[in-house]
Coordinates of C-alpha atoms in Angstrom, one line a residue:
Chain C
M80 CA 0.0 0.0 0.0
M81 CA 1.5 3.3 -1.0
K82 CA 0.3 6.8 -0.5
I83 CA 1.2 9.9 -2.6
N84 CA 2.4 12.7 -0.5
T85 CA 2.4 16.2 -2.0
P86 CA 3.2 19.3 0.0
K87 CA 0.1 21.2 1.2
K88 CA 1.9 24.6 1.4
K89 CA 3.4 26.6 -1.5
R90 CA 6.4 27.5 0.6
V91 CA 7.3 23.8 1.0
L92 CA 6.8 23.3 -2.7
R93 CA 9.2 26.2 -3.5
E94 CA 11.8 24.8 -1.2
L95 CA 11.6 21.3 -2.8
E96 CA 11.9 22.7 -6.3
K97 CA 15.0 24.7 -5.3
R98 CA 16.6 21.4 -4.2
A99 CA 15.6 19.4 -7.2
P100 CA 18.3 18.5 -9.7
K101 CA 18.5 21.2 -12.5
L102 CA 19.8 21.1 -16.0
V103 CA 22.1 24.1 -15.6
E104 CA 23.4 24.4 -12.1
T105 CA 23.9 27.7 -10.3
G106 CA 26.4 27.9 -7.4
K107 CA 27.0 25.3 -4.8
K108 CA 26.2 25.8 -1.1
T109 CA 29.0 25.2 1.4
L110 CA 28.8 23.6 4.8
I111 CA 31.4 24.6 7.4
L112 CA 31.8 22.4 10.4
Q113 CA 34.4 21.3 12.9
G114 CA 35.6 18.2 14.7
L115 CA 36.3 17.4 18.3
K116 CA 39.3 19.7 18.8
T117 CA 39.8 23.1 17.1
S118 CA 42.5 25.7 17.7
N119 CA 42.1 29.4 17.8
V120 CA 43.6 29.7 14.3
L121 CA 41.2 27.1 13.0
N122 CA 38.3 28.8 14.5
S123 CA 39.1 32.1 12.9
V124 CA 39.8 30.4 9.6
L125 CA 36.4 28.8 9.5
K126 CA 34.8 32.0 10.6
E127 CA 36.4 34.0 7.8
I128 CA 35.5 31.5 5.2
Y129 CA 31.9 31.7 6.4
H130 CA 32.0 35.5 6.1
L131 CA 33.5 35.4 2.6
K132 CA 30.7 33.1 1.5
R133 CA 28.0 34.5 3.6
D134 CA 24.8 33.9 1.6
S135 CA 25.7 30.5 0.3
A136 CA 27.2 28.9 3.3
V137 CA 25.9 27.1 6.4
R138 CA 28.0 27.1 9.6
Y139 CA 27.7 24.3 12.2
T140 CA 29.2 25.3 15.5
R141 CA 28.9 22.1 17.4
K142 CA 31.7 19.5 17.7
N143 CA 31.3 16.4 15.7
D144 CA 33.2 13.3 16.8
N145 CA 32.2 10.8 14.3
I146 CA 33.4 12.5 11.1
R147 CA 36.4 10.8 9.6
P148 CA 36.2 11.6 5.8
F149 CA 39.2 9.6 4.8
E150 CA 38.0 6.4 6.5
S151 CA 35.3 4.3 4.9
G152 CA 32.7 4.5 7.6
G153 CA 33.3 8.0 8.7
E154 CA 31.5 9.7 5.9
T155 CA 27.9 8.9 6.8
S156 CA 27.5 12.0 9.0
L157 CA 28.7 14.3 6.3
E158 CA 26.4 12.8 3.8
F159 CA 23.5 13.2 6.1
F160 CA 24.3 16.8 6.7
S161 CA 24.8 17.4 3.0
Q162 CA 21.3 16.0 2.4
K163 CA 19.7 18.0 5.2
T164 CA 21.3 21.4 4.2
D165 CA 21.5 20.8 0.5
C166 CA 25.2 21.6 0.5
S167 CA 27.6 20.0 -1.9
I168 CA 30.9 21.4 -0.7
F169 CA 32.0 21.1 2.9
V170 CA 34.9 22.5 4.9
Y171 CA 35.7 20.4 7.9
G172 CA 38.2 21.7 10.4
N173 CA 40.0 19.7 13.1
T174 CA 43.3 19.8 15.1
S175 CA 45.3 16.9 16.3
K176 CA 48.9 16.4 17.3
K177 CA 49.8 14.7 14.0
R178 CA 47.9 17.2 11.8
P179 CA 47.7 20.6 13.4
D180 CA 45.2 23.2 12.0
N181 CA 43.8 20.7 9.5
I182 CA 41.1 21.5 7.0
I183 CA 39.4 19.0 4.8
I184 CA 37.7 20.5 1.8
G185 CA 35.4 18.0 0.1
R186 CA 32.7 17.9 -2.6
T187 CA 29.7 15.7 -2.9
Y188 CA 27.8 14.4 -5.9
D189 CA 24.2 13.4 -5.3
H190 CA 25.0 13.7 -1.6
Q191 CA 27.7 11.1 -1.7
I192 CA 31.3 12.0 -1.2
Y193 CA 32.9 12.8 -4.5
D194 CA 36.5 13.9 -3.6
L195 CA 38.5 15.3 -0.7
V196 CA 41.6 17.5 -0.2
E197 CA 43.3 17.8 3.2
V198 CA 45.3 20.9 3.8
G199 CA 47.1 22.4 6.8
V200 CA 46.8 26.1 7.5
E201 CA 49.9 28.1 8.4
N202 CA 50.8 31.7 8.8
F203 CA 47.2 32.7 9.0
K204 CA 46.4 36.5 9.0
P205 CA 42.8 37.4 9.7
M206 CA 40.8 40.1 8.0
E207 CA 41.0 42.5 11.0
S208 CA 44.8 42.6 10.9
F209 CA 44.8 44.3 7.4
K210 CA 44.6 48.1 7.4
Y211 CA 43.1 49.7 4.3
D212 CA 40.7 52.3 3.2
K213 CA 37.2 51.1 4.2
K214 CA 35.7 52.4 0.9
L215 CA 37.5 49.6 -0.9
A216 CA 36.0 46.8 1.1
P217 CA 34.4 44.2 -1.2
Q218 CA 30.7 43.7 -1.0
V219 CA 29.2 40.4 0.3
G220 CA 28.2 38.1 -2.6
S221 CA 30.0 39.8 -5.4
K222 CA 31.6 37.5 -8.0
P223 CA 35.3 37.3 -7.4
F224 CA 38.3 37.1 -9.8
I225 CA 40.3 34.0 -9.2
T226 CA 44.0 33.8 -10.2
F227 CA 46.3 30.9 -10.0
A228 CA 50.1 31.3 -10.6
G229 CA 52.7 28.6 -10.6
E230 CA 54.0 25.7 -12.5
G231 CA 53.1 23.4 -9.7
F232 CA 49.4 23.7 -10.6
E233 CA 50.1 22.1 -13.9
S234 CA 52.6 19.4 -13.0
I235 CA 51.8 18.2 -9.5
D236 CA 48.6 16.0 -9.0
E237 CA 47.7 17.3 -5.6
L238 CA 48.0 20.9 -6.6
K239 CA 46.0 20.3 -9.7
H240 CA 43.3 18.8 -7.6
L241 CA 43.5 21.6 -5.0
K242 CA 43.2 24.2 -7.8
E243 CA 39.9 22.6 -9.0
V244 CA 38.5 22.4 -5.5
L245 CA 39.4 26.0 -4.7
L246 CA 37.9 27.2 -7.9
D247 CA 34.7 25.4 -7.0
L248 CA 34.7 26.8 -3.4
F249 CA 35.3 30.4 -4.3
R250 CA 33.6 30.9 -7.6
G251 CA 30.2 32.1 -6.3
E252 CA 27.0 32.1 -8.3
V253 CA 27.0 31.1 -11.9
V254 CA 25.5 34.0 -13.8
E255 CA 24.9 34.7 -17.5
S256 CA 25.5 38.5 -17.4
L257 CA 27.7 40.5 -15.1
S258 CA 27.6 44.1 -14.1
L259 CA 31.1 45.6 -14.6
V260 CA 30.6 47.9 -11.6
G261 CA 30.3 45.1 -9.1
L262 CA 33.8 43.7 -9.6
D263 CA 35.6 44.3 -6.4
R264 CA 37.5 41.2 -5.1
V265 CA 40.0 38.7 -6.2
Y266 CA 41.5 35.5 -4.7
V267 CA 45.2 35.3 -5.5
I268 CA 46.6 31.8 -5.2
T269 CA 50.2 31.1 -5.8
A270 CA 52.1 27.8 -5.7
V271 CA 55.2 28.5 -3.6
S272 CA 56.6 25.0 -3.6
S273 CA 55.6 21.5 -4.5
D274 CA 53.2 21.2 -1.6
R275 CA 52.7 24.8 -0.4
V276 CA 50.2 27.3 -1.7
F277 CA 49.8 30.9 -0.7
L278 CA 46.2 32.1 -0.7
T279 CA 45.1 35.7 -0.1
H280 CA 42.0 37.8 -0.7
C281 CA 42.3 41.3 -2.1
A282 CA 40.1 44.1 -3.1
V283 CA 40.3 45.3 -6.7
R284 CA 40.6 49.0 -7.7
L285 CA 39.8 50.0 -11.2
K286 CA 41.7 53.1 -12.1
K287 CA 41.3 55.2 -15.2
S288 CA 43.6 54.5 -18.0
G289 CA 43.8 55.8 -21.5
S290 CA 41.5 53.2 -23.1
V291 CA 38.2 51.5 -22.2
V292 CA 40.0 48.9 -20.1
P293 CA 40.9 50.3 -16.6
R294 CA 44.1 49.7 -14.8
I295 CA 44.1 47.2 -12.0
E296 CA 45.4 47.8 -8.5
L297 CA 45.2 45.2 -5.8
V298 CA 44.9 46.0 -2.1
E299 CA 45.1 43.1 0.4
V300 CA 42.0 43.1 2.6
G301 CA 41.0 39.7 3.5
P302 CA 42.5 36.6 5.2
S303 CA 45.8 35.3 3.9
M304 CA 47.2 31.9 4.7
D305 CA 49.6 29.2 3.6
L306 CA 47.9 25.9 2.6
V307 CA 50.1 22.8 2.9
V308 CA 48.6 19.9 1.0
R309 CA 48.6 16.8 3.2
R310 CA 46.3 14.1 1.7
H311 CA 43.8 14.0 -1.1
R312 CA 41.4 11.6 -2.6
L313 CA 40.4 11.8 -6.3
P314 CA 37.0 10.6 -7.4
N315 CA 36.8 7.2 -9.1
E316 CA 36.6 7.3 -12.8
S317 CA 33.0 6.3 -13.3
L318 CA 31.7 8.8 -10.8
R319 CA 33.8 11.5 -12.4
K320 CA 32.5 10.7 -15.8
E321 CA 28.9 10.9 -14.6
A322 CA 29.4 14.1 -12.7
M323 CA 31.0 15.8 -15.7
R324 CA 28.2 15.0 -18.1
I325 CA 26.6 17.9 -19.9
S326 CA 23.2 17.7 -21.4
T327 CA 22.2 19.6 -24.6
D328 CA 18.5 19.0 -24.4
G329 CA 17.5 22.0 -22.5
L330 CA 19.5 24.5 -24.5
K331 CA 17.0 24.6 -27.4
K332 CA 14.8 27.6 -26.9
K333 CA 11.1 27.7 -27.7
I334 CA 10.1 30.2 -30.4
K335 CA 6.6 31.3 -30.2
N336 CA 4.1 32.1 -33.0
V337 CA 6.3 30.6 -35.7
V338 CA 5.2 27.5 -37.5
G339 CA 6.4 26.1 -40.8
D340 CA 6.5 23.2 -43.1
S341 CA 8.2 22.4 -46.4
I342 CA 5.3 23.7 -48.6
Q343 CA 4.5 27.0 -46.9
G344 CA 7.9 27.7 -45.6
K345 CA 8.2 29.6 -42.3
V346 CA 4.9 31.2 -41.3
G347 CA 4.6 33.5 -38.4
K348 CA 1.7 35.1 -36.6
I349 CA 1.7 38.8 -35.7
Y350 CA -0.7 39.9 -33.0
M351 CA -1.6 43.6 -33.4
P352 CA -3.1 45.6 -30.6
D353 CA -6.5 47.1 -31.1
Q354 CA -6.2 50.2 -33.2
K355 CA -8.9 52.6 -32.2
V356 CA -9.5 54.3 -35.5
S357 CA -12.6 56.1 -34.7
S358 CA -11.7 57.6 -31.3
S359 CA -8.1 58.9 -32.1
G360 CA -9.3 61.6 -34.3
I361 CA -7.4 60.6 -37.3
L362 CA -10.5 60.6 -39.5
D363 CA -11.2 64.2 -38.5
R364 CA -7.8 65.2 -39.5
V365 CA -8.2 63.4 -42.9
V366 CA -11.4 65.1 -43.5
T367 CA -9.9 68.5 -42.7
Y368 CA -6.9 67.8 -44.9
C369 CA -9.2 66.9 -47.8
Q370 CA -11.2 70.1 -47.2
V371 CA -8.0 72.1 -47.2
L372 CA -6.8 70.4 -50.4
N373 CA -10.1 71.1 -52.0
T374 CA -10.0 74.8 -51.2
K375 CA -6.3 75.0 -52.3
L376 CA -7.0 73.2 -55.5
F377 CA -9.9 75.4 -56.5
W378 CA -8.4 78.6 -55.3
Chain S
M116 CA 59.5 34.9 -24.8
E117 CA 56.2 34.1 -26.1
A118 CA 55.7 30.9 -24.1
E119 CA 56.0 32.7 -20.9
N120 CA 53.4 35.3 -21.9
Q121 CA 50.6 32.8 -22.4
M122 CA 48.1 32.8 -19.7
Q123 CA 45.0 30.8 -19.6
V124 CA 42.0 33.0 -19.1
D125 CA 38.5 31.7 -18.5
L126 CA 36.1 34.6 -18.7
G127 CA 33.1 32.5 -17.7
H128 CA 34.6 31.9 -14.2
L129 CA 36.6 35.2 -14.1
L130 CA 39.6 32.9 -13.8
A131 CA 43.2 33.5 -14.9
F132 CA 46.0 30.9 -14.7
D133 CA 49.6 31.3 -15.3
P134 CA 51.2 27.9 -15.7
Y135 CA 54.7 29.2 -16.4
H136 CA 55.2 31.3 -13.3
H137 CA 58.0 30.3 -11.0
F138 CA 60.1 32.1 -8.4
P139 CA 63.5 32.9 -9.9
S140 CA 64.9 32.8 -6.4
P141 CA 63.2 31.7 -3.2
P142 CA 61.9 34.9 -1.5
K143 CA 63.9 35.8 1.5
S144 CA 61.1 37.2 3.7
R145 CA 57.4 37.0 4.0
E146 CA 56.8 40.5 2.7
E147 CA 58.8 39.8 -0.4
L148 CA 56.7 36.7 -1.1
V149 CA 53.6 38.6 -0.6
T150 CA 54.6 41.5 -2.9
Q151 CA 55.7 39.1 -5.6
C152 CA 52.4 37.2 -5.4
L153 CA 50.4 40.4 -5.5
S154 CA 52.3 41.6 -8.5
E155 CA 51.7 38.4 -10.3
G156 CA 48.0 38.5 -9.3
T157 CA 47.7 42.0 -10.6
K158 CA 49.1 40.9 -14.0
L159 CA 46.6 38.1 -14.1
V160 CA 43.6 40.2 -13.1
Q161 CA 44.6 42.7 -15.7
A162 CA 44.5 40.0 -18.3
V163 CA 40.9 39.0 -17.3
V164 CA 39.7 42.6 -17.2
D165 CA 41.2 43.1 -20.6
G166 CA 39.0 40.3 -21.9
L167 CA 36.0 41.5 -20.0
F168 CA 35.9 45.0 -21.1
N169 CA 36.3 44.1 -24.7
L170 CA 33.0 42.2 -24.6
T171 CA 29.9 43.8 -26.0
S172 CA 28.2 45.6 -23.1
T173 CA 24.6 46.8 -22.7
E174 CA 23.7 49.7 -20.6
A175 CA 21.9 49.0 -17.3
L176 CA 21.0 51.3 -14.3
E177 CA 24.2 50.8 -12.4
G178 CA 26.5 50.6 -15.2
P179 CA 27.5 48.5 -18.2
L180 CA 26.2 45.0 -18.2
V181 CA 28.2 42.3 -20.0
K182 CA 27.1 38.9 -21.2
L183 CA 29.6 36.4 -20.0
P184 CA 30.7 33.6 -22.3
K185 CA 30.5 30.0 -21.3
P186 CA 33.2 28.9 -18.9
T187 CA 35.9 26.7 -20.4
T188 CA 37.0 24.8 -17.3
R189 CA 34.6 22.0 -16.5
L190 CA 33.6 21.4 -13.0
P191 CA 31.7 18.4 -11.7
R192 CA 27.9 18.8 -11.1
E193 CA 26.5 18.7 -7.6
K194 CA 23.4 16.6 -8.5
H195 CA 22.6 14.2 -11.3
L196 CA 21.0 15.4 -14.5
P197 CA 17.2 15.5 -14.3
R198 CA 15.9 12.2 -15.7
P199 CA 13.0 12.4 -18.2
K200 CA 9.7 11.1 -16.9
P201 CA 8.7 7.7 -18.4
P202 CA 5.5 7.8 -20.5
T203 CA 2.4 7.1 -18.6
K204 CA 0.1 4.1 -19.3
W205 CA -2.3 6.4 -21.2
E206 CA 0.5 8.0 -23.2
L207 CA 1.8 4.6 -24.3
F208 CA -1.8 3.6 -25.4
A209 CA -2.4 6.9 -27.2
K210 CA 0.9 6.5 -29.1
S211 CA 0.1 2.9 -30.1
K212 CA -3.4 3.9 -31.3
G213 CA -2.3 7.2 -32.9
I214 CA -4.6 9.3 -30.7
Q215 CA -3.6 13.0 -30.9
K216 CA -4.1 15.5 -28.1
R217 CA -6.9 17.9 -28.7
K218 CA -6.9 21.4 -27.3
K219 CA -9.8 21.9 -24.9
N220 CA -11.2 25.2 -23.8
K221 CA -10.9 26.1 -20.2
V222 CA -14.4 27.8 -20.2
L223 CA -17.5 26.7 -22.0
W224 CA -20.8 28.4 -22.6
D225 CA -23.5 27.1 -20.3
E226 CA -27.0 27.3 -21.9
Q227 CA -28.9 27.0 -18.7
T228 CA -27.4 29.8 -16.7
D229 CA -26.3 31.9 -19.8
S230 CA -22.8 32.3 -18.5
W231 CA -19.3 31.0 -19.1
K232 CA -18.5 28.2 -16.9
R233 CA -15.4 26.0 -16.3
S234 CA -15.1 22.8 -18.2
Y235 CA -13.8 21.0 -15.1
G236 CA -13.7 21.6 -11.4
Y237 CA -16.0 23.5 -9.1
D238 CA -19.2 24.8 -10.7
R239 CA -18.6 23.3 -14.1
V240 CA -20.7 22.9 -17.2
N241 CA -22.8 19.7 -17.5
D242 CA -22.0 18.5 -14.0
D243 CA -23.3 14.9 -13.5
A244 CA -24.4 15.6 -10.0
D245 CA -26.5 18.7 -10.7
V246 CA -29.2 17.0 -12.8
P247 CA -32.5 17.2 -10.8
I248 CA -34.5 14.7 -12.7
I249 CA -33.2 11.4 -14.1
E250 CA -35.7 9.7 -16.4
A251 CA -36.1 6.0 -15.9
K252 CA -35.0 3.7 -18.7
M253 CA -36.5 0.3 -19.6
T254 CA -33.3 -1.4 -18.4
D255 CA -33.6 0.1 -14.9
E256 CA -34.8 -2.2 -12.1
P257 CA -37.5 -0.8 -9.9
G258 CA -36.5 0.2 -6.4
G259 CA -33.0 1.3 -7.5
D260 CA -31.8 4.8 -6.8
P261 CA -30.3 6.3 -9.9
F262 CA -28.7 9.2 -8.0
A263 CA -26.9 6.9 -5.7
K264 CA -25.8 4.8 -8.6
R265 CA -24.3 7.8 -10.4
K266 CA -22.5 8.7 -7.2
E267 CA -21.1 5.2 -6.9
E268 CA -20.0 5.2 -10.5
K269 CA -18.2 8.5 -10.0
K270 CA -16.5 7.1 -6.9
K271 CA -15.3 4.1 -8.8
R272 CA -14.0 6.2 -11.6
V273 CA -12.1 8.4 -9.2
E274 CA -10.6 5.4 -7.5
K275 CA -9.5 4.0 -10.8
T276 CA -7.8 7.2 -11.8
E277 CA -6.1 7.4 -8.5
K278 CA -4.8 3.8 -8.8
N279 CA -3.5 4.5 -12.3
R280 CA -1.8 7.7 -11.1
L281 CA -0.1 5.7 -8.3
Q282 CA 1.0 3.1 -10.8
N283 CA 2.5 5.8 -13.1
L284 CA 4.3 7.4 -10.2
K285 CA 5.7 4.0 -9.0
Q286 CA 7.0 3.4 -12.5
A287 CA 8.7 6.8 -12.5
A288 CA 10.1 6.2 -9.0
K289 CA 11.6 2.9 -10.2
I290 CA 13.9 4.7 -12.6
G291 CA 14.5 7.6 -10.3
A292 CA 12.5 10.2 -12.2
L293 CA 9.9 11.0 -9.6
P294 CA 8.9 14.7 -9.7
S295 CA 10.5 16.7 -7.0
H296 CA 7.3 17.6 -5.1
V297 CA 6.0 14.0 -4.9
Q298 CA 6.9 11.5 -2.3
L299 CA 5.6 7.9 -2.1
A300 CA 5.0 6.7 1.4
A301 CA 4.2 3.2 2.5
T302 CA 1.1 3.0 4.6
A303 CA 1.4 -0.6 5.8
L304 CA 4.2 -3.1 5.9
P305 CA 4.2 -5.7 3.1
I306 CA 2.5 -8.9 4.0
T307 CA 4.9 -11.9 3.8
G308 CA 4.2 -15.5 4.4
T309 CA 0.7 -16.0 5.7
Q310 CA -1.9 -13.6 4.6
A311 CA -2.8 -12.5 8.2
P312 CA -2.3 -8.8 8.7
P313 CA 0.0 -7.9 11.5
K314 CA -1.7 -7.7 14.9
K315 CA -1.9 -4.3 16.4
I316 CA -0.5 -4.2 19.9
T317 CA -2.3 -2.1 22.4
K318 CA -0.6 0.2 24.9
D319 CA -1.5 -1.9 27.9
E320 CA -0.1 -5.0 26.2
L321 CA 3.2 -3.2 25.5
G322 CA 3.4 -2.1 29.1
S323 CA 2.8 -5.6 30.4
V324 CA 5.4 -7.1 28.1
A325 CA 7.9 -4.6 29.5
G326 CA 6.8 -5.6 33.0
L327 CA 7.4 -9.3 32.1
A328 CA 10.9 -8.6 31.0
A329 CA 11.5 -6.7 34.2
T330 CA 10.6 -9.7 36.3
A331 CA 13.4 -11.6 34.7
T332 CA 16.0 -9.5 36.5
A333 CA 16.9 -10.2 40.1
S334 CA 15.9 -6.8 41.3
G335 CA 12.6 -6.9 39.6
G336 CA 13.4 -4.3 37.0
K337 CA 13.9 -1.5 39.4
F338 CA 17.4 -0.5 38.2
D339 CA 16.9 -1.2 34.5
K340 CA 17.8 1.5 32.1
K341 CA 14.5 3.1 31.0
V342 CA 13.7 4.9 27.7
A343 CA 12.6 8.5 28.1
G344 CA 8.9 8.6 29.2
E345 CA 8.7 5.0 30.4
K346 CA 6.8 4.5 33.6
P347 CA 8.1 2.4 36.4
V348 CA 7.2 -1.2 36.4
K349 CA 3.8 -2.0 38.0
H350 CA 4.1 -5.1 40.2
Q351 CA 1.3 -7.5 39.4
G352 CA 0.1 -10.1 41.8
K353 CA 0.3 -10.4 45.5
H354 CA 1.5 -7.4 47.5
R355 CA 3.0 -8.3 50.8
K356 CA 3.1 -5.8 53.5
F357 CA 5.9 -6.0 56.0
L358 CA 5.8 -4.4 59.4
P359 CA 8.6 -1.8 60.0
A360 CA 11.6 -3.3 61.7
A361 CA 11.5 -0.9 64.6
E362 CA 8.3 0.7 65.7
G363 CA 8.4 4.2 67.2
S364 CA 6.9 4.2 70.6
G365 CA 4.4 2.0 72.6
M366 CA 4.3 -1.7 72.9
G367 CA 4.6 -2.7 69.2
N368 CA 0.8 -2.6 68.8
R369 CA 0.7 -3.7 65.2
E370 CA 2.7 -6.8 65.8
K371 CA 0.3 -7.6 68.7
E372 CA -2.6 -7.2 66.4
Q373 CA -1.1 -9.5 63.8
T374 CA -0.3 -12.2 66.3
D375 CA -3.8 -11.9 67.8
K376 CA -5.4 -12.4 64.4
V377 CA -3.4 -15.5 63.7
L378 CA -4.1 -16.9 67.0
N379 CA -7.9 -16.4 66.7
K380 CA -7.9 -18.1 63.4
L381 CA -6.1 -21.1 64.7
M382 CA -8.3 -21.4 67.7
A383 CA -11.5 -21.0 65.7
K384 CA -10.5 -23.8 63.4
N385 CA -9.9 -26.2 66.2
S386 CA -12.7 -25.1 68.5
H387 CA -16.0 -27.0 68.8
E388 CA -18.2 -24.1 69.4
I389 CA -21.4 -24.2 67.4
L390 CA -22.3 -20.6 67.5
N391 CA -20.1 -17.7 66.7
V392 CA -22.0 -15.0 68.6
G393 CA -20.4 -12.0 66.8
K394 CA -21.0 -13.4 63.4
A395 CA -24.6 -14.4 64.2
V396 CA -25.4 -10.9 65.4
S397 CA -23.9 -9.2 62.4
M398 CA -25.7 -11.6 60.0
Y399 CA -29.0 -11.0 61.8
N400 CA -28.5 -7.2 61.4
V401 CA -27.7 -7.5 57.8
K402 CA -30.7 -9.7 57.2
K403 CA -33.0 -7.2 58.9
Q404 CA -31.7 -4.4 56.7
R405 CA -32.3 -6.4 53.6
D406 CA -35.7 -7.4 54.7
G407 CA -36.8 -3.9 55.0
R408 CA -35.5 -3.0 51.6
N409 CA -37.2 -6.0 50.0
Q410 CA -40.6 -5.3 51.5
K411 CA -40.7 -2.0 49.7
G412 CA -40.0 -3.4 46.3
R413 CA -41.7 -6.8 46.9
S414 CA -44.8 -6.3 44.7
S415 CA -42.9 -5.1 41.7
F416 CA -40.7 -8.2 41.8
D417 CA -43.8 -10.5 41.8
S418 CA -45.6 -8.9 38.9
S419 CA -42.5 -8.5 36.8
S420 CA -41.8 -12.2 37.0
K421 CA -45.2 -13.0 35.6
L422 CA -44.8 -10.5 32.8
K423 CA -41.6 -12.1 31.5
P424 CA -42.4 -14.5 28.7
N425 CA -40.2 -17.3 30.1
G426 CA -41.6 -17.0 33.5
K427 CA -38.2 -17.1 35.0
P428 CA -37.8 -15.2 38.2
M429 CA -35.7 -12.1 37.9
K430 CA -32.3 -11.9 39.4
G431 CA -33.4 -9.8 42.3
D432 CA -35.9 -12.4 43.3
K433 CA -33.3 -14.8 44.6
K434 CA -32.8 -12.5 47.5
S435 CA -35.9 -13.9 49.3
P436 CA -35.6 -13.9 53.1
Y437 CA -36.4 -17.6 53.2
Q438 CA -33.4 -18.6 51.2
K439 CA -31.3 -16.3 53.2
S440 CA -32.3 -17.8 56.5
R441 CA -31.5 -21.2 55.1
K442 CA -28.1 -19.9 54.2
G443 CA -27.8 -18.3 57.6
G444 CA -29.0 -21.3 59.5
S445 CA -26.8 -24.0 58.0
H446 CA -23.6 -22.0 58.3
G447 CA -24.3 -20.1 61.4
G448 CA -22.5 -22.7 63.4
G449 CA -19.0 -23.3 64.4
S450 CA -17.5 -23.7 61.0
K451 CA -16.0 -20.4 60.1
K452 CA -15.2 -20.1 56.5
G453 CA -12.2 -17.9 57.3
K454 CA -10.2 -16.3 54.8
A455 CA -9.0 -18.8 52.3
E456 CA -6.1 -16.7 51.6

């Protein structure tokens, strides 16, 4: 015996439709949570990441002791949270003697763990320690520039993976059109050595130059840290292939009022609004014009 | 060198990547590292901005609006692609028979009320239930209610469509293409083995089962871990009352009472007295009371027994004083029934 359950409230229906799989996906939501032990540094790192991604992130402040992403059984909690909050990227912070100031950035596909990158945070400088003109401060939710520099990102596996994950984490909403006025932030990520990456967040100043293109100036505003890659787990091939699939079905657009076949060719319908001929006074003007013409002709 | 100037710019993501950058010498201090990184970053952002501002822009309220091209770096999706709904049973049938969909109007002209009415739903045209008079046909059997029949037919039709809808949704759920706002919930467990439906356990039964389990422990379930909201175990059966070990003041009156009671019982069993004066007196008193009550309702009892078809005396009749005296007489003697317990 089965029963069909449909939501009785429109609000619930809207929420369900937001969470349904879409053809073209707009940004991913991030879940920020912590393990049993966190240090001061880690706390402020997680806090700043949450502030940077304010509208599209969920922060859990309780300690979770049963999350071990790299072990086979320790992912169930994460998958459950991902399902509950509809987040497909998570940032999990934990400190231990072996791995101090540890952050695991992971992604999920269909609420199952897709891939993981484990990095350690060193030389962390929070947002408050940077002094700059407050007018330059980037707005929350603006789309950032992301720059990667370094040969390591091309040659070393872990750094390549980290590059992809950081791009996914920082990229913000996927939009079709962008306002050029709202460009005010950039994430500068440089590969310093084979396992170390320097990440910083800067505000962008567009200065007048001779041409249409403005001159760029960067001012460091946000958190800056060194990320040391520790472990990573790539997705297995079949899952990766499925996740990277693109569909071309939905890209065809519907054209209204146009039909056609091979005999007639393309036939279109034009709908005209009602032309109020009698009330607009055109006929009176025509009559007057004819009268004037008459008089002029027979003058 | 041209190779070094090539940067990979992805305008869709506002991304710039320089794969040829390396530090010519390791930076000596942190500030040097930071400045070098920032200068590299500036170059990269400039490259992106170059590309951006050269796109065709439209004017909007805040400033120029630019249509971004599609991103070149591919990132994995977060959810699977939406699966197409499988064709429903009707759609398959229509396809096989070549039935085309016809466009229906949402409103139709109603002759009777001279207005436009819906073609389906509340207050619709040609509603089956609104007809005031149904003419009898030759095939109708007399005594049948045509209105009730119509209602039943409608009910059956509705049930059939609901069943078909459920089947269609189950088919969609099998391949994972259930629409996002629909959930299928099981209302009863599947019946396996014998066809008997599972017995519903009442609250009292559940409580008694928990109590039975508690008796298995040496302490009678007193220290068992309880679920939140579980009430303490109710002891069923005999309750024994024990006297306190040390009584406050006085001569231990309760203990005296107890021993007296026991003693009296024993003596009464083995005594040969015929008459227990106390008991006789109380029985006489009780009988007298009942007599008085019976006399008031005597007549009603008599007549009622005659009115009953079976002629059996009513229950109350058994309480005749004659019977009672018999009862009193035979047992009034020495044998004391005593408490069997």
